[in-house]
PDB file of C-alpha atoms in Angstrom:
ATOM      1  CA  MET A 368      30.111   0.777  59.455  1.00  0.00           C
ATOM      2  CA  ALA A 369      32.529   2.329  56.983  1.00  0.00           C
ATOM      3  CA  LYS A 370      31.183   0.096  54.231  1.00  0.00           C
ATOM      4  CA  GLU A 371      27.625   1.131  55.062  1.00  0.00           C
ATOM      5  CA  GLN A 372      28.572   4.807  54.929  1.00  0.00           C
ATOM      6  CA  ASP A 373      30.303   4.245  51.590  1.00  0.00           C
ATOM      7  CA  GLU A 374      27.193   2.602  50.173  1.00  0.00           C
ATOM      8  CA  GLN A 375      25.027   5.454  51.431  1.00  0.00           C
ATOM      9  CA  SER A 376      27.244   7.937  49.602  1.00  0.00           C
ATOM     10  CA  GLY A 377      27.485   5.946  46.353  1.00  0.00           C
ATOM     11  CA  PRO A 378      26.771   7.613  42.988  1.00  0.00           C
ATOM     12  CA  ALA A 379      23.134   6.481  42.840  1.00  0.00           C
ATOM     13  CA  ARG A 380      22.485   7.975  46.292  1.00  0.00           C
ATOM     14  CA  ARG A 381      24.428  11.185  45.677  1.00  0.00           C
ATOM     15  CA  ALA A 382      22.708  11.927  42.371  1.00  0.00           C
ATOM     16  CA  SER A 383      19.880  14.375  42.963  1.00  0.00           C
ATOM     17  CA  ASP A 384      16.495  13.510  41.514  1.00  0.00           C
ATOM     18  CA  ARG A 385      15.326  17.110  41.486  1.00  0.00           C
ATOM     19  CA  GLY A 386      15.372  18.304  37.883  1.00  0.00           C
ATOM     20  CA  ARG A 387      13.800  20.978  35.762  1.00  0.00           C
ATOM     21  CA  TYR A 388      10.321  19.562  36.455  1.00  0.00           C
ATOM     22  CA  GLY A 389      10.846  19.330  40.203  1.00  0.00           C
ATOM     23  CA  ARG A 390      11.431  16.078  42.072  1.00  0.00           C
ATOM     24  CA  LEU A 391      11.225  13.041  39.841  1.00  0.00           C
ATOM     25  CA  SER A 392       8.683  10.271  40.025  1.00  0.00           C
ATOM     26  CA  ARG A 393       8.384   7.054  38.064  1.00  0.00           C
ATOM     27  CA  GLU A 394       5.456   8.520  36.147  1.00  0.00           C
ATOM     28  CA  ARG A 395       7.482  11.609  35.173  1.00  0.00           C
ATOM     29  CA  VAL A 396      10.468   9.490  34.112  1.00  0.00           C
ATOM     30  CA  LEU A 397       8.325   7.205  31.935  1.00  0.00           C
ATOM     31  CA  ALA A 398       6.400  10.137  30.450  1.00  0.00           C
ATOM     32  CA  SER A 399       9.645  11.850  29.466  1.00  0.00           C
ATOM     33  CA  ALA A 400      11.048   8.616  28.029  1.00  0.00           C
ATOM     34  CA  LEU A 401       7.887   8.236  25.959  1.00  0.00           C
ATOM     35  CA  GLU A 402       8.088  11.827  24.730  1.00  0.00           C
ATOM     36  CA  LEU A 403      11.737  11.357  23.746  1.00  0.00           C
ATOM     37  CA  VAL A 404      11.048   8.134  21.834  1.00  0.00           C
ATOM     38  CA  ASP A 405       7.980   9.610  20.138  1.00  0.00           C
ATOM     39  CA  ARG A 406      10.128  12.497  18.959  1.00  0.00           C
ATOM     40  CA  GLU A 407      13.403  10.793  18.044  1.00  0.00           C
ATOM     41  CA  GLY A 408      12.886   7.022  18.066  1.00  0.00           C
ATOM     42  CA  LEU A 409      14.083   4.178  20.269  1.00  0.00           C
ATOM     43  CA  SER A 410      17.694   4.592  19.214  1.00  0.00           C
ATOM     44  CA  ALA A 411      17.794   7.978  20.957  1.00  0.00           C
ATOM     45  CA  LEU A 412      16.830   6.521  24.338  1.00  0.00           C
ATOM     46  CA  SER A 413      19.603   6.143  26.908  1.00  0.00           C
ATOM     47  CA  MET A 414      19.901   6.884  30.600  1.00  0.00           C
ATOM     48  CA  ARG A 415      22.258   9.770  29.837  1.00  0.00           C
ATOM     49  CA  ARG A 416      19.973  11.299  27.219  1.00  0.00           C
ATOM     50  CA  LEU A 417      16.870  10.873  29.367  1.00  0.00           C
ATOM     51  CA  GLY A 418      18.676  12.422  32.320  1.00  0.00           C
ATOM     52  CA  ALA A 419      19.530  15.422  30.159  1.00  0.00           C
ATOM     53  CA  GLU A 420      15.866  15.721  29.160  1.00  0.00           C
ATOM     54  CA  LEU A 421      14.841  15.780  32.826  1.00  0.00           C
ATOM     55  CA  GLY A 422      17.731  17.938  34.000  1.00  0.00           C
ATOM     56  CA  VAL A 423      19.281  15.324  36.307  1.00  0.00           C
ATOM     57  CA  GLU A 424      22.303  13.052  36.272  1.00  0.00           C
ATOM     58  CA  ALA A 425      21.775   9.707  34.588  1.00  0.00           C
ATOM     59  CA  MET A 426      22.487   7.894  37.862  1.00  0.00           C
ATOM     60  CA  ALA A 427      19.402   9.474  39.439  1.00  0.00           C
ATOM     61  CA  LEU A 428      17.200   7.540  37.008  1.00  0.00           C
ATOM     62  CA  TYR A 429      18.250   4.148  38.337  1.00  0.00           C
ATOM     63  CA  ARG A 430      15.946   4.703  41.307  1.00  0.00           C
ATOM     64  CA  TYR A 431      13.023   4.527  38.888  1.00  0.00           C
ATOM     65  CA  ALA A 432      14.335   2.083  36.243  1.00  0.00           C
ATOM     66  CA  ALA A 433      17.091  -0.292  37.335  1.00  0.00           C
ATOM     67  CA  SER A 434      18.424  -0.901  33.805  1.00  0.00           C
ATOM     68  CA  LYS A 435      17.918  -0.081  30.136  1.00  0.00           C
ATOM     69  CA  ASP A 436      15.674  -3.151  29.840  1.00  0.00           C
ATOM     70  CA  ALA A 437      13.602  -1.894  32.765  1.00  0.00           C
ATOM     71  CA  LEU A 438      13.267   1.429  30.967  1.00  0.00           C
ATOM     72  CA  LEU A 439      12.039  -0.357  27.830  1.00  0.00           C
ATOM     73  CA  ASP A 440       9.518  -2.250  29.931  1.00  0.00           C
ATOM     74  CA  GLY A 441       8.499   1.110  31.337  1.00  0.00           C
ATOM     75  CA  LEU A 442       7.694   2.362  27.847  1.00  0.00           C
ATOM     76  CA  VAL A 443       5.402  -0.635  27.358  1.00  0.00           C
ATOM     77  CA  GLU A 444       3.868   0.161  30.732  1.00  0.00           C
ATOM     78  CA  ALA A 445       3.298   3.772  29.666  1.00  0.00           C
ATOM     79  CA  LEU A 446       1.381   2.646  26.568  1.00  0.00           C
ATOM     80  CA  TYR A 447      -0.819   0.301  28.572  1.00  0.00           C
ATOM     81  CA  LEU A 448      -1.434   2.998  31.183  1.00  0.00           C
ATOM     82  CA  GLU A 449      -2.661   5.314  28.443  1.00  0.00           C
ATOM     83  CA  LEU A 450      -4.854   2.528  27.066  1.00  0.00           C
ATOM     84  CA  GLU A 451      -6.215   1.880  30.548  1.00  0.00           C
ATOM     85  CA  GLU A 452      -7.014   5.551  31.065  1.00  0.00           C
ATOM     86  CA  ARG A 453      -8.835   5.825  27.752  1.00  0.00           C
ATOM     87  CA  LEU A 454     -10.847   2.661  28.315  1.00  0.00           C
ATOM     88  CA  THR A 455     -11.819   3.788  31.817  1.00  0.00           C
ATOM     89  CA  ALA A 456     -12.941   7.170  30.513  1.00  0.00           C
ATOM     90  CA  ASP A 457     -14.996   5.722  27.647  1.00  0.00           C
ATOM     91  CA  ALA A 458     -18.515   4.440  28.183  1.00  0.00           C
ATOM     92  CA  PRO A 459     -18.867   0.682  27.624  1.00  0.00           C
ATOM     93  CA  PRO A 460     -20.120  -0.028  24.074  1.00  0.00           C
ATOM     94  CA  ALA A 461     -23.696  -1.169  23.816  1.00  0.00           C
ATOM     95  CA  ALA A 462     -24.419  -4.484  22.124  1.00  0.00           C
ATOM     96  CA  THR A 463     -26.188  -4.086  18.785  1.00  0.00           C
ATOM     97  CA  GLY A 464     -28.176  -6.421  16.596  1.00  0.00           C
ATOM     98  CA  GLY A 465     -27.950  -9.314  18.991  1.00  0.00           C
ATOM     99  CA  THR A 466     -24.141  -9.154  19.121  1.00  0.00           C
ATOM    100  CA  PRO A 467     -22.819 -10.531  22.437  1.00  0.00           C
ATOM    101  CA  ALA A 468     -21.625  -7.834  24.831  1.00  0.00           C
ATOM    102  CA  TRP A 469     -18.158  -9.390  25.129  1.00  0.00           C
ATOM    103  CA  GLN A 470     -17.656  -9.061  21.380  1.00  0.00           C
ATOM    104  CA  GLU A 471     -18.627  -5.387  21.456  1.00  0.00           C
ATOM    105  CA  GLU A 472     -16.263  -4.830  24.353  1.00  0.00           C
ATOM    106  CA  LEU A 473     -13.361  -6.434  22.485  1.00  0.00           C
ATOM    107  CA  ARG A 474     -14.111  -4.266  19.457  1.00  0.00           C
ATOM    108  CA  GLY A 475     -13.921  -1.187  21.686  1.00  0.00           C
ATOM    109  CA  VAL A 476     -10.651  -2.335  23.266  1.00  0.00           C
ATOM    110  CA  ALA A 477      -9.155  -3.020  19.831  1.00  0.00           C
ATOM    111  CA  ARG A 478     -10.122   0.388  18.445  1.00  0.00           C
ATOM    112  CA  THR A 479      -8.746   2.204  21.480  1.00  0.00           C
ATOM    113  CA  ALA A 480      -5.517   0.174  21.415  1.00  0.00           C
ATOM    114  CA  TYR A 481      -5.168   0.970  17.710  1.00  0.00           C
ATOM    115  CA  ASP A 482      -5.449   4.698  18.438  1.00  0.00           C
ATOM    116  CA  VAL A 483      -2.879   4.508  21.247  1.00  0.00           C
ATOM    117  CA  CYS A 484      -0.423   2.568  19.080  1.00  0.00           C
ATOM    118  CA  LEU A 485      -0.696   5.018  16.180  1.00  0.00           C
ATOM    119  CA  ALA A 486      -0.095   7.856  18.629  1.00  0.00           C
ATOM    120  CA  HIS A 487       3.182   6.187  19.709  1.00  0.00           C
ATOM    121  CA  PRO A 488       4.407   4.217  16.667  1.00  0.00           C
ATOM    122  CA  GLN A 489       8.055   4.157  17.765  1.00  0.00           C
ATOM    123  CA  VAL A 490       7.143   2.133  20.871  1.00  0.00           C
ATOM    124  CA  VAL A 491       4.978  -0.466  19.114  1.00  0.00           C
ATOM    125  CA  PRO A 492       7.880  -2.869  18.324  1.00  0.00           C
ATOM    126  CA  LEU A 493       8.450  -3.216  22.080  1.00  0.00           C
ATOM    127  CA  LEU A 494       4.974  -4.698  22.497  1.00  0.00           C
ATOM    128  CA  ALA A 495       6.282  -7.782  20.728  1.00  0.00           C
ATOM    129  CA  THR A 496       9.949  -7.854  21.685  1.00  0.00           C
ATOM    130  CA  ARG A 497       9.434  -7.281  25.417  1.00  0.00           C
ATOM    131  CA  MET A 498       6.566  -9.788  25.460  1.00  0.00           C
ATOM    132  CA  LEU A 499       9.025 -12.354  24.100  1.00  0.00           C
ATOM    133  CA  ALA A 500      11.757 -11.371  26.565  1.00  0.00           C
ATOM    134  CA  VAL A 501       9.828 -11.012  29.832  1.00  0.00           C
ATOM    135  CA  PRO A 502       7.892 -13.843  31.549  1.00  0.00           C
ATOM    136  CA  LEU A 503       4.195 -13.144  32.032  1.00  0.00           C
ATOM    137  CA  ALA A 504       4.340 -12.718  35.817  1.00  0.00           C
ATOM    138  CA  GLN A 505       7.201 -10.197  35.526  1.00  0.00           C
ATOM    139  CA  GLN A 506       5.501  -7.930  32.996  1.00  0.00           C
ATOM    140  CA  PRO A 507       4.409  -4.429  34.076  1.00  0.00           C
ATOM    141  CA  ALA A 508       1.323  -4.211  36.263  1.00  0.00           C
ATOM    142  CA  ALA A 509      -0.572  -2.200  33.638  1.00  0.00           C
ATOM    143  CA  VAL A 510      -0.029  -4.997  31.097  1.00  0.00           C
ATOM    144  CA  LEU A 511      -1.284  -7.615  33.532  1.00  0.00           C
ATOM    145  CA  ARG A 512      -4.340  -5.503  34.402  1.00  0.00           C
ATOM    146  CA  HIS A 513      -5.169  -5.267  30.715  1.00  0.00           C
ATOM    147  CA  HIS A 514      -4.929  -9.040  30.321  1.00  0.00           C
ATOM    148  CA  GLU A 515      -7.114  -9.433  33.398  1.00  0.00           C
ATOM    149  CA  ARG A 516      -9.665  -7.000  31.991  1.00  0.00           C
ATOM    150  CA  VAL A 517     -10.062  -8.895  28.718  1.00  0.00           C
ATOM    151  CA  LEU A 518     -10.042 -12.379  30.229  1.00  0.00           C
ATOM    152  CA  ALA A 519     -12.453 -11.409  33.029  1.00  0.00           C
ATOM    153  CA  SER A 520     -14.857 -10.011  30.451  1.00  0.00           C
ATOM    154  CA  LEU A 521     -14.780 -13.298  28.545  1.00  0.00           C
ATOM    155  CA  ARG A 522     -15.220 -15.405  31.670  1.00  0.00           C
ATOM    156  CA  HIS A 523     -18.072 -13.235  32.958  1.00  0.00           C
ATOM    157  CA  ALA A 524     -19.756 -13.681  29.591  1.00  0.00           C
ATOM    158  CA  GLY A 525     -19.830 -17.408  30.228  1.00  0.00           C
ATOM    159  CA  LEU A 526     -16.863 -18.583  28.162  1.00  0.00           C
ATOM    160  CA  GLU A 527     -15.118 -21.459  29.869  1.00  0.00           C
ATOM    161  CA  SER A 528     -11.412 -21.102  30.604  1.00  0.00           C
ATOM    162  CA  ALA A 529     -10.008 -22.859  27.527  1.00  0.00           C
ATOM    163  CA  ARG A 530     -12.291 -20.983  25.132  1.00  0.00           C
ATOM    164  CA  ALA A 531     -11.560 -17.646  26.834  1.00  0.00           C
ATOM    165  CA  ALA A 532      -7.834 -18.332  26.440  1.00  0.00           C
ATOM    166  CA  ALA A 533      -8.320 -19.152  22.751  1.00  0.00           C
ATOM    167  CA  VAL A 534     -10.242 -15.932  22.128  1.00  0.00           C
ATOM    168  CA  PHE A 535      -7.638 -13.948  24.067  1.00  0.00           C
ATOM    169  CA  ARG A 536      -4.790 -15.401  21.993  1.00  0.00           C
ATOM    170  CA  ALA A 537      -6.549 -14.793  18.685  1.00  0.00           C
ATOM    171  CA  PHE A 538      -7.600 -11.272  19.667  1.00  0.00           C
ATOM    172  CA  THR A 539      -4.107 -10.313  20.835  1.00  0.00           C
ATOM    173  CA  ALA A 540      -2.440 -11.814  17.762  1.00  0.00           C
ATOM    174  CA  TRP A 541      -4.770 -10.050  15.327  1.00  0.00           C
ATOM    175  CA  LEU A 542      -4.482  -6.672  17.056  1.00  0.00           C
ATOM    176  CA  LEU A 543      -0.694  -6.745  17.371  1.00  0.00           C
ATOM    177  CA  GLY A 544      -0.220  -8.121  13.867  1.00  0.00           C
ATOM    178  CA  TYR A 545      -2.571  -5.620  12.286  1.00  0.00           C
ATOM    179  CA  VAL A 546      -0.949  -2.632  13.988  1.00  0.00           C
ATOM    180  CA  THR A 547       2.516  -3.883  13.050  1.00  0.00           C
ATOM    181  CA  VAL A 548       1.554  -4.145   9.383  1.00  0.00           C
ATOM    182  CA  GLU A 549      -0.099  -0.716   9.512  1.00  0.00           C
ATOM    183  CA  LEU A 550       3.106   0.860  10.785  1.00  0.00           C
ATOM    184  CA  ARG A 551       5.515  -1.030   8.539  1.00  0.00           C
ATOM    185  CA  PRO A 552       7.715   1.416   6.579  1.00  0.00           C
ATOM    186  CA  MET A 553       6.814   1.513   2.897  1.00  0.00           C
ATOM    187  CA  VAL A 554       8.379   4.728   1.586  1.00  0.00           C
ATOM    188  CA  ASP A 555      11.784   4.170  -0.014  1.00  0.00           C
ATOM    189  CA  ASN A 556      12.535   7.792  -0.930  1.00  0.00           C
ATOM    190  CA  PRO A 557      10.368  10.432   0.783  1.00  0.00           C
ATOM    191  CA  ASP A 558      11.749  13.198  -1.441  1.00  0.00           C
ATOM    192  CA  GLU A 559      10.649  11.486  -4.653  1.00  0.00           C
ATOM    193  CA  PRO A 560       7.328  12.877  -6.001  1.00  0.00           C
ATOM    194  CA  ASP A 561       6.691   9.984  -8.380  1.00  0.00           C
ATOM    195  CA  PRO A 562       4.686   7.328  -6.446  1.00  0.00           C
ATOM    196  CA  ALA A 563       6.507   4.394  -8.033  1.00  0.00           C
ATOM    197  CA  PHE A 564       9.959   5.734  -7.198  1.00  0.00           C
ATOM    198  CA  ARG A 565       8.753   6.991  -3.829  1.00  0.00           C
ATOM    199  CA  LEU A 566       7.903   3.393  -2.906  1.00  0.00           C
ATOM    200  CA  GLY A 567      11.009   2.030  -4.586  1.00  0.00           C
ATOM    201  CA  LEU A 568       9.095  -0.259  -6.944  1.00  0.00           C
ATOM    202  CA  HIS A 569      12.118  -0.256  -9.262  1.00  0.00           C
ATOM    203  CA  ARG A 570      13.896  -2.280  -6.583  1.00  0.00           C
ATOM    204  CA  LEU A 571      11.325  -5.074  -6.839  1.00  0.00           C
ATOM    205  CA  SER A 572      11.917  -7.522  -9.658  1.00  0.00           C
ATOM    206  CA  SER A 573       9.012  -7.570 -12.118  1.00  0.00           C
ATOM    207  CA  GLN A 574       9.957 -11.164 -12.989  1.00  0.00           C
ATOM    208  CA  GLU A 575      10.354 -12.611  -9.492  1.00  0.00           C
ATOM    209  CA  LEU A 576       7.905 -10.419  -7.564  1.00  0.00           C
ATOM    210  CA  PRO A 577       5.237  -9.304 -10.027  1.00  0.00           C
ATOM    211  CA  THR A 578       2.288  -9.572  -7.617  1.00  0.00           C
ATOM    212  CA  LEU A 579       4.069  -7.816  -4.757  1.00  0.00           C
ATOM    213  CA  ARG A 580       5.171  -5.041  -7.108  1.00  0.00           C
ATOM    214  CA  GLU A 581       1.637  -4.583  -8.415  1.00  0.00           C
ATOM    215  CA  THR A 582       0.088  -4.626  -4.942  1.00  0.00           C
ATOM    216  CA  ALA A 583       2.665  -2.454  -3.148  1.00  0.00           C
ATOM    217  CA  PRO A 584       0.814   0.853  -3.758  1.00  0.00           C
ATOM    218  CA  ALA A 585      -2.302  -0.603  -2.137  1.00  0.00           C
ATOM    219  CA  LEU A 586      -0.224  -1.984   0.748  1.00  0.00           C
ATOM    220  CA  ALA A 587       1.198   1.494   1.285  1.00  0.00           C
ATOM    221  CA  GLU A 588      -2.289   2.739   2.177  1.00  0.00           C
ATOM    222  CA  ARG A 589      -3.293   2.028   5.764  1.00  0.00           C
ATOM    223  CA  GLY A 590      -6.295  -0.169   6.334  1.00  0.00           C
ATOM    224  CA  GLY A 591      -7.353   2.036   9.225  1.00  0.00           C
ATOM    225  CA  PRO A 592      -9.756   1.123  12.010  1.00  0.00           C
ATOM    226  CA  GLU A 593     -12.186  -0.179   9.397  1.00  0.00           C
ATOM    227  CA  GLY A 594      -9.739  -2.890   8.356  1.00  0.00           C
ATOM    228  CA  LEU A 595      -9.064  -3.726  11.981  1.00  0.00           C
ATOM    229  CA  ALA A 596     -12.781  -4.069  12.668  1.00  0.00           C
ATOM    230  CA  ALA A 597     -13.432  -6.164   9.550  1.00  0.00           C
ATOM    231  CA  GLY A 598     -10.836  -8.762  10.475  1.00  0.00           C
ATOM    232  CA  LEU A 599     -11.901  -8.724  14.110  1.00  0.00           C
ATOM    233  CA  ASP A 600     -15.521  -9.326  13.110  1.00  0.00           C
ATOM    234  CA  VAL A 601     -14.517 -12.460  11.209  1.00  0.00           C
ATOM    235  CA  LEU A 602     -12.432 -13.674  14.140  1.00  0.00           C
ATOM    236  CA  LEU A 603     -15.082 -13.018  16.775  1.00  0.00           C
ATOM    237  CA  THR A 604     -17.884 -14.459  14.658  1.00  0.00           C
ATOM    238  CA  THR A 605     -15.878 -17.683  14.351  1.00  0.00           C
ATOM    239  CA  PHE A 606     -15.561 -17.938  18.124  1.00  0.00           C
ATOM    240  CA  GLY A 607     -19.134 -16.787  18.647  1.00  0.00           C
ATOM    241  CA  ASP A 608     -20.682 -19.623  16.659  1.00  0.00           C
TER     242      ASP A 608
END
């Protein structure tokens, strides 16, 4: 009995979850974590810092995220929830020029995901690192619903299971890879007005890396949604033949 009373009065149970925004919820905790990371980067995220943002003790947060890793998974969840909301709000794209409906749908998903990722660039690395660290069945529900959405669309379009899986892999790899390259840091010295020194081209050997040095200014320009769509068209046309 004494042990039970001690557990009931432990730090996690004593810590109030009523902060400056009222009583906490998982959605409020994840939204604040996302705002903090958007503003200051992943390195700024800790239970203590997030608790200060919400006006509660850090221990109160463990009711909503059991560990730092769970909090990181929550950031991934927050991105996929935003993607889900945007896709639900948007009208389904109409097929054009004889293009299969599933291809148009994937183009719409890719464009929306691109917009969400560019709105939260500091979180994008987690899309890869947490995918590598967390088994599929243990990933956040919003991530699994997104996978289900894409795969169900492919299966309903008549693609058999193996082909649907192949399209899903290629689509996911292209989207994640493209966004990662888009967000890769290129500026070496933001205070330098000269483009060459701004990009740090003087650090690249003209003997060993002549092509990279020549192409770096073009690489510094984002390909934008047009580049995403161009590569996706090639990929989907290959699978559509």
